[in-house]
CSV table of C-alpha atoms and ligand atoms in Angstrom, one decimal:
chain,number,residue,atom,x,y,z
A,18,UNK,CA,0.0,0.0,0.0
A,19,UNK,CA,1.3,3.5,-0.7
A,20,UNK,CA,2.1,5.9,1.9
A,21,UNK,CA,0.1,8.6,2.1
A,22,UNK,CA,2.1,12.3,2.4
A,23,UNK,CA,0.6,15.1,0.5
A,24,UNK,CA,-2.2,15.6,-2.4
A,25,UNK,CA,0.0,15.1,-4.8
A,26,UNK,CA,-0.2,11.2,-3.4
A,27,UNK,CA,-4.0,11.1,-4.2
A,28,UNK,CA,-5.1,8.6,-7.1
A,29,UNK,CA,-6.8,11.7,-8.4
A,30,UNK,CA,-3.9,13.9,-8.9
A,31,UNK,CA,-2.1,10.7,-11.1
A,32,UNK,CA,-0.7,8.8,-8.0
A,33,UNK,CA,-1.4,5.1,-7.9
A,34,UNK,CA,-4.5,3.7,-6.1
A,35,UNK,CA,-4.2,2.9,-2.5
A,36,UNK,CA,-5.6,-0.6,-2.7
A,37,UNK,CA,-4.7,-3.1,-5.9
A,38,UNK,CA,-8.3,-4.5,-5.5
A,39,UNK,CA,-11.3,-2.8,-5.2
A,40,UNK,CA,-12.4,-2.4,-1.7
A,41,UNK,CA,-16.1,-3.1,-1.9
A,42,UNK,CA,-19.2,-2.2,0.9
A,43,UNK,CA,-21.1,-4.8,0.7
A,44,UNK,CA,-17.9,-8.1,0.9
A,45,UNK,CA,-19.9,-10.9,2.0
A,46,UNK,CA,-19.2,-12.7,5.0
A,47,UNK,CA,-18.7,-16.6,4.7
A,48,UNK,CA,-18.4,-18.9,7.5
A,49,UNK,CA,-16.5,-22.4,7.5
A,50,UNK,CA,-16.0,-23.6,3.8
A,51,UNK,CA,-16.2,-27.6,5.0
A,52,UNK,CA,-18.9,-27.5,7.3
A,53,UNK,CA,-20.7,-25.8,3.9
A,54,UNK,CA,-19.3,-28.3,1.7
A,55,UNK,CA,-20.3,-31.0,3.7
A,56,UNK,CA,-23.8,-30.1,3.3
A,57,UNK,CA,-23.4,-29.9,-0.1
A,58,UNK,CA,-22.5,-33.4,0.0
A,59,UNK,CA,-25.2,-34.0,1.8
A,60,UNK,CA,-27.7,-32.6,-0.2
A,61,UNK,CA,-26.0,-34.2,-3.5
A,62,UNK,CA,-26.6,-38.1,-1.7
A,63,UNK,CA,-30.1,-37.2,-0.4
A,64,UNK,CA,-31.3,-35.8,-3.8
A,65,UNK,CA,-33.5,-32.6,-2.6
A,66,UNK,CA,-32.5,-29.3,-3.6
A,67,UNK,CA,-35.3,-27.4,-2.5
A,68,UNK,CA,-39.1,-27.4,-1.7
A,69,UNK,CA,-38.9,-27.0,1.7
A,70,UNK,CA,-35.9,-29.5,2.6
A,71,UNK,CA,-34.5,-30.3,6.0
A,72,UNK,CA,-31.5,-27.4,5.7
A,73,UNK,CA,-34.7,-25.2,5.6
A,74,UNK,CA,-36.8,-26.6,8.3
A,75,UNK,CA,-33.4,-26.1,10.3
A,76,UNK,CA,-32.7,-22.7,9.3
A,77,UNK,CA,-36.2,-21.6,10.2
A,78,UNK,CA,-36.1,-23.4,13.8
A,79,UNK,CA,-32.2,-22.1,14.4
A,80,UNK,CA,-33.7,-18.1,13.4
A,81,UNK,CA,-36.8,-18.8,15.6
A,82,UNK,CA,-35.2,-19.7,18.4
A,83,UNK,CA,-31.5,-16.7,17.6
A,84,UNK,CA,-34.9,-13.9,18.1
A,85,UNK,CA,-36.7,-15.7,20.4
A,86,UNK,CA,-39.8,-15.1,17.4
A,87,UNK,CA,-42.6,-18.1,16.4
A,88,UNK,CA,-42.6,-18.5,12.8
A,89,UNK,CA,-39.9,-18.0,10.9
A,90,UNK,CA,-40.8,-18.6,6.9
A,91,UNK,CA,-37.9,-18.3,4.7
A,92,UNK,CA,-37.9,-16.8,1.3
A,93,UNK,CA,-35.5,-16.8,-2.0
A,94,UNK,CA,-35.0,-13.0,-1.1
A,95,UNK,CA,-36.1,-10.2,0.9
A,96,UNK,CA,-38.0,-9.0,-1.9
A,97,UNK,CA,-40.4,-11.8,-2.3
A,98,UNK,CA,-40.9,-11.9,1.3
A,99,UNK,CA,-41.6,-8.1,1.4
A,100,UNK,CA,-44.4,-9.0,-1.6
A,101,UNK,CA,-45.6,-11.8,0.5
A,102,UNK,CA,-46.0,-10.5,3.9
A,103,UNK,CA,-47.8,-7.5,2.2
A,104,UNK,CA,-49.8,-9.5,0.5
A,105,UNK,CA,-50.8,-12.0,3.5
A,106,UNK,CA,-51.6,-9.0,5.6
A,107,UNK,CA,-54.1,-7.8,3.1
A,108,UNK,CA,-52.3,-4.2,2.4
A,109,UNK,CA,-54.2,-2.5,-0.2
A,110,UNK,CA,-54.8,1.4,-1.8
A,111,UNK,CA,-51.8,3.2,0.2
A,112,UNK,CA,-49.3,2.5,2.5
A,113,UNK,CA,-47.1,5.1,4.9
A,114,UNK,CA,-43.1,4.0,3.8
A,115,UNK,CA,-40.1,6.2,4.2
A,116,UNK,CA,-38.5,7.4,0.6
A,117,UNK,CA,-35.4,7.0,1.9
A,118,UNK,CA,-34.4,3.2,2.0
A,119,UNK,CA,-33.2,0.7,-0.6
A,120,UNK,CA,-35.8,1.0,-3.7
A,121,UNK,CA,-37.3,-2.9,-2.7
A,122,UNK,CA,-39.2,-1.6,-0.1
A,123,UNK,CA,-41.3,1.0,-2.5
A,124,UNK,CA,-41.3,-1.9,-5.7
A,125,UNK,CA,-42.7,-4.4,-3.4
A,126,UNK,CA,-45.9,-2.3,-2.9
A,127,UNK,CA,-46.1,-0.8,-6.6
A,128,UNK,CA,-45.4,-4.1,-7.8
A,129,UNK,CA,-48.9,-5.1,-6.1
A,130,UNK,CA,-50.6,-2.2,-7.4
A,131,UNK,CA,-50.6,-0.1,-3.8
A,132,UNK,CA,-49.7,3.5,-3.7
A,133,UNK,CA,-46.4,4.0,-1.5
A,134,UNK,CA,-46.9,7.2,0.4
A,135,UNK,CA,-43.5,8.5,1.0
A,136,UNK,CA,-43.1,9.9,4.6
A,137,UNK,CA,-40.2,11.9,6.1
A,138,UNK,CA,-37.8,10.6,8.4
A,139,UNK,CA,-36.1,11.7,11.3
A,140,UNK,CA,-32.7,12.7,10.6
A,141,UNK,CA,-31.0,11.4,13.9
A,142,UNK,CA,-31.6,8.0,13.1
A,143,UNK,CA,-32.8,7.8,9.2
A,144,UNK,CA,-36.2,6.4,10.3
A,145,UNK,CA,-39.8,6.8,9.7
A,146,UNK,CA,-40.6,10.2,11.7
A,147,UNK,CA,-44.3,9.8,13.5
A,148,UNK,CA,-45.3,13.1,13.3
A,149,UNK,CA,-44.8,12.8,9.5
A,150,UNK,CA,-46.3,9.7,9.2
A,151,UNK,CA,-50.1,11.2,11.0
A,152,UNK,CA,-49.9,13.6,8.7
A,153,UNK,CA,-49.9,11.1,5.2
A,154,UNK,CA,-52.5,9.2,6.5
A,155,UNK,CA,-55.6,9.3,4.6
A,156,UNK,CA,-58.7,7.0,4.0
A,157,UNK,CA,-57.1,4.8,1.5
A,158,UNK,CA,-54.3,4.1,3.8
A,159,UNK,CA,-54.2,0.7,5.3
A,160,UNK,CA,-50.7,0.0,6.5
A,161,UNK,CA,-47.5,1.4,7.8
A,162,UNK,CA,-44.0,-0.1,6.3
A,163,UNK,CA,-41.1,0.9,9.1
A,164,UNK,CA,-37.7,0.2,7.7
A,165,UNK,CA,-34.9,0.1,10.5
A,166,UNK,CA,-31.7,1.7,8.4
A,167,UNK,CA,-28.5,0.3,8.7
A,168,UNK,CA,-30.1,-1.6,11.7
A,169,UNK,CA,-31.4,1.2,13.9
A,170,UNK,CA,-35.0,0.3,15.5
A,171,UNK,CA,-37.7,2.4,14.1
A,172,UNK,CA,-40.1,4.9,16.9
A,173,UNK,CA,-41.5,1.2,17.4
A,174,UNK,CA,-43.9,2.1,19.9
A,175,UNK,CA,-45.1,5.5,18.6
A,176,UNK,CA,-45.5,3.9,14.9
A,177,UNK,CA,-47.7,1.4,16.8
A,178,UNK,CA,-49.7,3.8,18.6
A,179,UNK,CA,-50.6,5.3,15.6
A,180,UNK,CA,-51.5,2.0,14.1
A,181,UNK,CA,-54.1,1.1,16.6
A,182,UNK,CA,-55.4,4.7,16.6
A,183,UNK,CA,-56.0,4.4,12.8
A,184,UNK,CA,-56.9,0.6,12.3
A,185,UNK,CA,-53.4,0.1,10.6
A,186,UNK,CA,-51.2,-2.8,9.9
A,187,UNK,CA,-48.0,-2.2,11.0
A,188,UNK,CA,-45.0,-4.3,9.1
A,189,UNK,CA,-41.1,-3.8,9.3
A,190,UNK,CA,-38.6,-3.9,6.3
A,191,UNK,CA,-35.8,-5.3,9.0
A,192,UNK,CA,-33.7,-6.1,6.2
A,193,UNK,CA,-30.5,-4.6,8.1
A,194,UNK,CA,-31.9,-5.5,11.3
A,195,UNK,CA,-30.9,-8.8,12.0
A,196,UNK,CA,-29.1,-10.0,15.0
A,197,UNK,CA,-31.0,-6.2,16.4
A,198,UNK,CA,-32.5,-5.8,19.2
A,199,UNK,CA,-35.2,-2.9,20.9
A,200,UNK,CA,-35.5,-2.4,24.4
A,201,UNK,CA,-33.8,-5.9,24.6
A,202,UNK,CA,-36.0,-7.8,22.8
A,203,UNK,CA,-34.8,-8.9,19.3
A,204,UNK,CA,-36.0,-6.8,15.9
A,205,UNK,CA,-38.3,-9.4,14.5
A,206,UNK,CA,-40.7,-9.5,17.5
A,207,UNK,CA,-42.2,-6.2,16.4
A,208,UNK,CA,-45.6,-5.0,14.5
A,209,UNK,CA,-47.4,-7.7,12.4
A,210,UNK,CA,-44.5,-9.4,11.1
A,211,UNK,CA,-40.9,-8.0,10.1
A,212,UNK,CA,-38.9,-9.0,7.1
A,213,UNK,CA,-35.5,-10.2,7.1
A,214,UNK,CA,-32.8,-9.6,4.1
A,215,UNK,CA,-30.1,-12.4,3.8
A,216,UNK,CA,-28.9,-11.2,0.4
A,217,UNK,CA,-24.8,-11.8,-0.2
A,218,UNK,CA,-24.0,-8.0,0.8
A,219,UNK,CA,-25.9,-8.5,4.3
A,220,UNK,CA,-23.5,-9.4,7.3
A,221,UNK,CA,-25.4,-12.8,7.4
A,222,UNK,CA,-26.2,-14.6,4.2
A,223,UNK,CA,-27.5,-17.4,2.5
A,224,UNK,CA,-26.3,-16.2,-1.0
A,225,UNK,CA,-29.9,-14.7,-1.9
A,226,UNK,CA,-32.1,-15.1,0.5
A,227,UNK,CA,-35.1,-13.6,3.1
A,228,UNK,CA,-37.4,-14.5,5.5
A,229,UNK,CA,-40.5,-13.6,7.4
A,230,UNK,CA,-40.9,-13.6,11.0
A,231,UNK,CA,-44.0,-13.0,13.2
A,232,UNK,CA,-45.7,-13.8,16.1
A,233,UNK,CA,-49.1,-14.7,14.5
A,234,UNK,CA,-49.4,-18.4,13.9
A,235,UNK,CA,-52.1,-17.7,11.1
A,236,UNK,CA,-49.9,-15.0,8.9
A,237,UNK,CA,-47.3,-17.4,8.4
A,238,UNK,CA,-49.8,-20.1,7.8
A,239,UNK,CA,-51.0,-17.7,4.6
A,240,UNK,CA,-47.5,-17.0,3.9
A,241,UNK,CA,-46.0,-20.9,3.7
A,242,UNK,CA,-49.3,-21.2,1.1
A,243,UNK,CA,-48.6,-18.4,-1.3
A,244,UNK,CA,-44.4,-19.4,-0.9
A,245,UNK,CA,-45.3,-22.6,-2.5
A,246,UNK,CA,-47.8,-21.7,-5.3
A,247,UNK,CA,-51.3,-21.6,-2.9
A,248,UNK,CA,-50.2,-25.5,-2.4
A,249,UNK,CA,-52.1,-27.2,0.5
A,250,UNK,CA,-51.0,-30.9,0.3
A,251,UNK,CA,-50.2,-32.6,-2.8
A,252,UNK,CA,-52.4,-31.5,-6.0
A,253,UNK,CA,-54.2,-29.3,-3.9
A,254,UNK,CA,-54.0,-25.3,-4.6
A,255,UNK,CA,-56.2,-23.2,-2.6
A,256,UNK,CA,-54.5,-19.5,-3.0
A,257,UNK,CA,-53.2,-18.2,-6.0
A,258,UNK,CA,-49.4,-18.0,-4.9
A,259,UNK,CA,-46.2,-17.7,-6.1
A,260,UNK,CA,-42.9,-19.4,-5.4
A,261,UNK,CA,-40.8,-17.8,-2.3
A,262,UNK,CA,-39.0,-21.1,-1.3
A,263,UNK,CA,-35.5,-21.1,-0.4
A,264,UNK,CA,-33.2,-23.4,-2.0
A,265,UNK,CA,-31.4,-26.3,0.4
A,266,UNK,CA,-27.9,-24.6,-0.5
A,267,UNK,CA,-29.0,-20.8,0.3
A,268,UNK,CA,-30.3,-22.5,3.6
A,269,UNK,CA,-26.8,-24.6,3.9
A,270,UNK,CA,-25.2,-21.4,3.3
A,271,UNK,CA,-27.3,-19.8,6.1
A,272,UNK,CA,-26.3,-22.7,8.4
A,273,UNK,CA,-22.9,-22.2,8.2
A,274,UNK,CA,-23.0,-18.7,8.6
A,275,UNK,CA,-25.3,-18.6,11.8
A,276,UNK,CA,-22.7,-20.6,13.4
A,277,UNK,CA,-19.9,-17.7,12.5
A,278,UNK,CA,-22.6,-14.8,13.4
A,279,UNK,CA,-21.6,-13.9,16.2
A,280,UNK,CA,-17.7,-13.8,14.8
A,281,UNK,CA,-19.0,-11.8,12.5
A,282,UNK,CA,-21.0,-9.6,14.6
A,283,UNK,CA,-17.4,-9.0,16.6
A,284,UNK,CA,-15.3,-8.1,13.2
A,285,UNK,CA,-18.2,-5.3,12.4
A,286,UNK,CA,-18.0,-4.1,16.0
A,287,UNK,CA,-14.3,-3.5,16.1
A,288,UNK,CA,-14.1,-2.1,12.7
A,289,UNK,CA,-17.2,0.2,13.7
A,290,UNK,CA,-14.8,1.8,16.7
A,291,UNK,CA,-11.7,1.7,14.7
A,292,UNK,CA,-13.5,4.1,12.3
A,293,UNK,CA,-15.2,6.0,15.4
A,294,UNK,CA,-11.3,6.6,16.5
A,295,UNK,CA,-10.2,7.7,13.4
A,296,UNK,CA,-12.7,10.3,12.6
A,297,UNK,CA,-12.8,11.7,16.2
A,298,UNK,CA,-10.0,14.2,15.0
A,299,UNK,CA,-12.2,14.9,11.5
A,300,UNK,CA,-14.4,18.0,11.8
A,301,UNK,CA,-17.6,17.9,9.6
A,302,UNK,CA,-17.9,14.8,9.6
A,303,UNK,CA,-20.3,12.1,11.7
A,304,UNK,CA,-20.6,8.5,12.5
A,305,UNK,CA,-24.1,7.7,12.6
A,306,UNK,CA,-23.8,5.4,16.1
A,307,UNK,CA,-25.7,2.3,17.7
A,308,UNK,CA,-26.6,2.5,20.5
A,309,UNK,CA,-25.1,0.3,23.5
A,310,UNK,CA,-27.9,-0.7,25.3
A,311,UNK,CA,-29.0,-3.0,22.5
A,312,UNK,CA,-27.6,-5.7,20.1
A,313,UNK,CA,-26.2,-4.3,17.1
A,314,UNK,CA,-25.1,-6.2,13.9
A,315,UNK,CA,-22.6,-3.1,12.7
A,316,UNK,CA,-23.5,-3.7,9.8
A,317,UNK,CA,-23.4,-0.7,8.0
A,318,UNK,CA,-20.8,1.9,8.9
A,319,UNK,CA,-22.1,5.5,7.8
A,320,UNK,CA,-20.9,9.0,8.0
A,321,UNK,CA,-22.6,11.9,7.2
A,322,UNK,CA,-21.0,15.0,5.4
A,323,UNK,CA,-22.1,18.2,7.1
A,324,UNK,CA,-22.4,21.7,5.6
A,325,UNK,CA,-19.5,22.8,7.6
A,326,UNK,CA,-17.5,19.9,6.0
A,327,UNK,CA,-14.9,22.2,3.6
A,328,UNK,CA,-15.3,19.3,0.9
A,329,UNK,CA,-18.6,18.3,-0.4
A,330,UNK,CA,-19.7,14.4,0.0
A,331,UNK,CA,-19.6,13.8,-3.6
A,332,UNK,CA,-15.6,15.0,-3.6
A,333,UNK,CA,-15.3,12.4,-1.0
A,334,UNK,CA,-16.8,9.9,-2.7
A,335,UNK,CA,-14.6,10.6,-6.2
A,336,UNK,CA,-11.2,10.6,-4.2
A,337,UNK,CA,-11.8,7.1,-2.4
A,338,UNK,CA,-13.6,5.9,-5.6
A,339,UNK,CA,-9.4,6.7,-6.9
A,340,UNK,CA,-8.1,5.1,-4.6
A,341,UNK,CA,-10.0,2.0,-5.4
A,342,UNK,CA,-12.3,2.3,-2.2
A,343,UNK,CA,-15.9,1.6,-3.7
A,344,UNK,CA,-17.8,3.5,-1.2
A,345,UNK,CA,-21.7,4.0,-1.3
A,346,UNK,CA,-24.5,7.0,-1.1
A,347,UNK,CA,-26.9,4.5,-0.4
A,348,UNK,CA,-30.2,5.2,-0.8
A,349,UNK,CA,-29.4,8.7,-3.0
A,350,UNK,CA,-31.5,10.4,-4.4
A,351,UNK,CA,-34.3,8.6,-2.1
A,352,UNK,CA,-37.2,6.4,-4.1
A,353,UNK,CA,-39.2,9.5,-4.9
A,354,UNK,CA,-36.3,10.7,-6.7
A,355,UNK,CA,-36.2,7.0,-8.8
A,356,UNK,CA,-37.8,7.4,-12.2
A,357,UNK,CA,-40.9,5.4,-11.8
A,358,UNK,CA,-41.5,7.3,-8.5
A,359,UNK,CA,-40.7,10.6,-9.8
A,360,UNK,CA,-42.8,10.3,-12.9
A,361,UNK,CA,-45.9,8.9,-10.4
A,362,UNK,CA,-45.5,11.9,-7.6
A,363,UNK,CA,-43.2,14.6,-9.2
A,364,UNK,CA,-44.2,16.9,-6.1
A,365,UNK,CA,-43.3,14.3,-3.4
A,366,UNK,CA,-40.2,16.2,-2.5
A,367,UNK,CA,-41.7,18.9,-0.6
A,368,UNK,CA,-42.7,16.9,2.0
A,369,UNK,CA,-39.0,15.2,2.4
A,370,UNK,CA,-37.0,18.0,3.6
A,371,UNK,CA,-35.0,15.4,6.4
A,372,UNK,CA,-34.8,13.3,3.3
A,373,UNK,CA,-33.4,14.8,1.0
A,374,UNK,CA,-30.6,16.6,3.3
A,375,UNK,CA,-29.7,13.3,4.8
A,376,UNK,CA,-29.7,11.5,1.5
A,377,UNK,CA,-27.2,14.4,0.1
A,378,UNK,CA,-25.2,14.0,3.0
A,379,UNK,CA,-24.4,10.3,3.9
A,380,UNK,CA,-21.3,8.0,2.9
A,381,UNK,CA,-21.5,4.2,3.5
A,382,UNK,CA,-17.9,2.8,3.9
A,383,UNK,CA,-16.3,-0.7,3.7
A,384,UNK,CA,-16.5,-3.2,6.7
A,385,UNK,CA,-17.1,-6.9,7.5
A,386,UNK,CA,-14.4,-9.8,7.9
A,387,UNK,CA,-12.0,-8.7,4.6
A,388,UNK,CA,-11.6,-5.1,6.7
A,389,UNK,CA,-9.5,-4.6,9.6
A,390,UNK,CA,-8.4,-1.6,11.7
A,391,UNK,CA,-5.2,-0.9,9.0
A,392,UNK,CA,-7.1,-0.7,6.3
A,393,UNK,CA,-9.7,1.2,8.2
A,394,UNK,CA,-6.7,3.8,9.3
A,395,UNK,CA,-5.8,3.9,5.0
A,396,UNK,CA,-9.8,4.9,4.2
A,397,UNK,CA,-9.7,7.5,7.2
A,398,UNK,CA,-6.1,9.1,6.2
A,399,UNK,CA,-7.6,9.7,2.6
A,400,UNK,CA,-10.7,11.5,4.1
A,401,UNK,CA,-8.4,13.4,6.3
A,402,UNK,CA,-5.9,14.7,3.8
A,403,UNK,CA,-9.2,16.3,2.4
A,404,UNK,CA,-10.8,17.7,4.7
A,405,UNK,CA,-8.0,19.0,6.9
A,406,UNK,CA,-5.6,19.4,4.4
A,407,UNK,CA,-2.7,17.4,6.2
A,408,UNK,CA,-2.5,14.0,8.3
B,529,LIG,N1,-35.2,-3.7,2.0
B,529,LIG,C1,-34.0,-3.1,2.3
B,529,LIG,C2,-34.0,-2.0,3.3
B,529,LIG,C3,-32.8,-3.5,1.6
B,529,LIG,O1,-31.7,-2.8,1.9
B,529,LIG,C4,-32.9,-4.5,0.7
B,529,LIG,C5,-31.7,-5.0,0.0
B,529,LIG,C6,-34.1,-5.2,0.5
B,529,LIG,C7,-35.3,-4.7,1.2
B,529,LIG,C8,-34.3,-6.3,-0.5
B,529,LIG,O2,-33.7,-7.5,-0.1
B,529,LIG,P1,-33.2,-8.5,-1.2
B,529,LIG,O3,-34.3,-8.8,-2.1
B,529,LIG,O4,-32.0,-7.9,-1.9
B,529,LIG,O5,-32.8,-9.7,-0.4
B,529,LIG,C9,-27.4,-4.3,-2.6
B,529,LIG,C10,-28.1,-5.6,-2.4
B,529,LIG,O6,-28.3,-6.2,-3.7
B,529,LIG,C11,-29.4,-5.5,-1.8
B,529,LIG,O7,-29.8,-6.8,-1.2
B,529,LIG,C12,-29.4,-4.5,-0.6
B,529,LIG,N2,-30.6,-4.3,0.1
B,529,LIG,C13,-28.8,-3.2,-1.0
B,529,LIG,C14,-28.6,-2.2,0.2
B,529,LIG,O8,-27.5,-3.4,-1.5
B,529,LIG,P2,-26.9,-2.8,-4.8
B,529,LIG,O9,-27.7,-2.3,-5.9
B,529,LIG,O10,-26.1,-1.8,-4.0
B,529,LIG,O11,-26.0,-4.1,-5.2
B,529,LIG,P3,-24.5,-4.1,-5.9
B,529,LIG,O12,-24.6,-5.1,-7.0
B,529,LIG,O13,-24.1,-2.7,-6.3
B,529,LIG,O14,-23.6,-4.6,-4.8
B,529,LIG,C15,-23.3,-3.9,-3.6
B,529,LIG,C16,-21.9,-4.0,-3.2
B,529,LIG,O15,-21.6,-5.3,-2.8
B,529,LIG,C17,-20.9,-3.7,-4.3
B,529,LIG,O16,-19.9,-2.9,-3.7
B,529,LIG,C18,-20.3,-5.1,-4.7
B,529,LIG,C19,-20.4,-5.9,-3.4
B,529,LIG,N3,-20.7,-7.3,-3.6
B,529,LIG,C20,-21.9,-7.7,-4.1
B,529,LIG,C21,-22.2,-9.0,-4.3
B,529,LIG,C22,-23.5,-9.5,-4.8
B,529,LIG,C23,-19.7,-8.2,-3.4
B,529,LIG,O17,-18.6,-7.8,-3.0
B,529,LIG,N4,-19.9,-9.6,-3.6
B,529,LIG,C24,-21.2,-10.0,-4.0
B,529,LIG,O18,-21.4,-11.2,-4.1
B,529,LIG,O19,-27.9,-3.6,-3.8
C-alpha cells in the first residue's frame, strides 16, 4: 500500500491507487467452507435441492429460536418476502413508507398495485418520523411499512400507537436488522410481522435469501401457502401463490454462517470503533452510532457530510472511488427521486425536507471480515488529507 504524504499522493492527482483490489461495501461474510461443503454433500446423496428440505426446516427453527420469534418462513430473497407478507396481511390502496431506503421496499408495494406514500424521516436515526407519518395518513391508507436503516430500531412504539389509533397494519422492512435488538428484545418480535434480508451483501447470508418472521401463527400459515404456489397438500391449490421457497444450498449457506454470526458480529464491532477513533479528529464529519444498550449487527458503517464539511460528500466519494475504495450513497437520491416514482408523484419532495438533506449527506464505507483496523486507518487518512488538508 502507498504511503500517504501530501495531495500530490492522491489517485486523483495521477498517483497510484491505494488498494490493488477494489475495496467493496457490501464483501460478503462466509463462515466455514467444510462444514458448507459437507452439506453440499449432503444434499447431492439425499437428492432434494429445494421445496422446503430439511436445511430449511433447520434454518427456520435455528432463526426462531436466535430472536426468540414463532414463525420463521424463509424466502428466495427479501424481496419476495416483502411482496408476501404484504400481500398476506391484506395491504391495499396506500401504505405510509419512508423514501429514503433501498428501492425494494417501494417496488414491493407498486409491484402489487398499492400506492407508497413516502413519509419523512427523522434525521438522527434515518427512520420513519411519526409526526410525519399522522400527517400522510388518509382513507385509503391501510398500513405502515417501518424500515430500521443500517439496523437502527424504528419509533416502534409510537409507529404502533398510531396503528391502533387508525386501524393500521403495522409491518417492518428489517432487512438490516438482524441479530438487532429494541429495548432488549430482538428486531423481528415487532408490528405484524418483520422482514429479514439475507442477500450476499448483508452481514449474514444465504447467497440470496429472506425470511419472514412473526408472532401470528395464522400469517405465516398464509404465507407458507402463497411461498409454495397456494399449495395445500399434494395437487391441492387453494390461494393463488407464487414461489418464495429457499433453495437447500442458500439454507446450507445460512447454516454455516449462523454458526460464525456472532464472529462476525465482533469483526463489524471492532471495525465500527476503529472508524469511530479515526474520525474523532475529522471535523464535519459524523458516524451515525448504535446505540449500547441494545444488540447491534454493525452492519453498515455510515458517515454523514455536514455543511461545515470544507469538501462536499460527492468530492469524497470521487477521491476514495481513486483510490479504489468503492464507497456507497446508499439510498441517494431517495425512491421519490427514482424514475418510476418521480414520474408517479413529481411533487413528493416537498414533503421530504430530512430526506433529501440526509440522503445528500451520507457516505457508507467498507466493513465486515475482509476489513480490519489498518485498512480502516488507509480509508480515514484519505478523508483526512481532504478535509483537513494534512495528516
Ligand atoms: N429492504 C432493504 C432496506 C434493503 O436494503 C434490501 C436490499 C431489500 C429490502 C431487499 O432485499 P433482497 O431482495 O436484496 O434480499 C445491494 C443488495 O443487492 C441489496 O440486497 C441490498 N438491500 C442493498 C442495500 O445493496 P446494490 O444495488 O447496491 O448491489 P450491488 O450489486 O451494487 O452490490 C453492492 C456491493 O456489494 C458492491 O460494492 C459489490 C459488493 N458485492 C456484491 C455481491 C452481490 C460483493 O462484494 N460480492 C457479492 O457477491 O444492492
Amino acid at each position: 500500500m502507498k504511503e500517504l504524504r501530501t495531495f500530490e499522493d492522491l489517485a486523483i492527482n495521477g498517483a497510484k491507487p491505494m488498494f490493488d483490489e477494489p475495496l467493496h461495501v457490501g464483501r460478503p461474510n462466509i463462515g466455514d467452507r467444510d462444514a458448507f461443503f459437507a452439506y453440499a454433500n449432503d444434499m447431492f446423496d439425499s437428492c432434494w435441492l429445494s421445496n422446503n428440505g430439511k436445511f430449511v426446516q433447520d434454518l427456520e427453527k435455528r432463526i426462531t429460536q436466535y430472536l426468540g420469534v414463532k414463525n420463521c418462513v424463509a424466502m428466495c430473497n427479501g424481496t419476495i418476502a416483502l411482496e408476501i407478507a404484504i400481500r398476506a396481511l391484506g395491504l391495499e390502496g396506500e401504505v405510509i413508507v419512508p423514501s429514503y431506503t433501498f428501492i425494494a421496499t417501494a417496488h414491493a408495494l407498486h409491484w402489487q398495485a398499492i400506492t407508497p406514500v413516502f413519509t419523512d424521516i427523522n434525521p438522527l436515526n434515518h427512520t420513519l418520523d411519526p409526526d410525519a407519518v399522522r400527517q400522510m395518513i388518509t382513507p385509503k391508507t391501510t398500513g405502515i411499512i417501518g424500515v430500521h436503516l443500517w439496523g437502527q430500531p424504528s419509533a416502534i412504539e409510537n409507529l404502533q400507537d398510531i396503528a391502533d389509533e387508525y386501524g393500521l397494519k403495522l409491518m417492518f422492512d428489517a432487512a438490516h436488522a438482524f441479530g438487532c435488538s429494541y429495548k432488549g428484545k430482538m428486531i423481528g418480535n415487532f408490528g405484524k410481522a418483520e422482514v429479514l434480508s439475507f442477500h450476499a451483501t448483508k452481514f449474514f447470508n444465504t447467497f440470496e435469501g429472506g425470511a419472514v418472521v412473526t408472532n401470528d401463527d395464522n400469517l405465516a400459515e398464509a404465507m407458507r401457502l402463497m411461498r409454495n404456489f397456494g399449495f395445500s397438500g399434494m395437487d391441492n391449490v387453494i390461494y393463488p401463490g407464487t414461489n418464495g421457497k429457499m433453495s437447500e444450498i442458500a439454507a446450507a449457506m445460512g447454516l454455516v454462517n449462523l454458526d460464525a454470526i456472532d464472529k462476525v458480529i465482533e469483526a463489524n464491532r471492532s471495525n465500527y470503533y476503529a472508524y469511530q477513533n479515526e474520525f474523532a479528529d475529522v471535523n464535519g464529519i459524523s458516524l451515525l452510532s448504535f446505540d449500547e444498550q441494545e444488540q447491534n449487527n454493525y452492519q453498515y458503517v455510515v458517515i454523514e457530510v455536514s455543511d461545515e464539511c470544507p469538501v462536499s460528500r460527492d468530492q469524497i466519494i470521487e477521491t476514495l472511488n481513486a483510490e479504489n475504495i468503492r464507497v456507497r450513497k446508499y439510498f441517494w437520491p431517495g425512491c421519490h427521486n427514482m424514475k418510476p416514482y418521480r414520474d408517479l408523484f413529481p411533487h413528493a419532495g416537498l414533503l421530504l425536507p430530512n430526506t433529501q438533506k440526509v440522503a445528500d449527506g451520507v457516505v457508507v464505507l467498507p466493513t465486515g471480515t475482509t476489513v480490519d483496523t489498518a485498512i480502516i486507518a488507509k480509508i480515514v487518512a484519505v478523508i483526512r488529507l481532504l478535509v483537513k488538508g494534512k495528516l
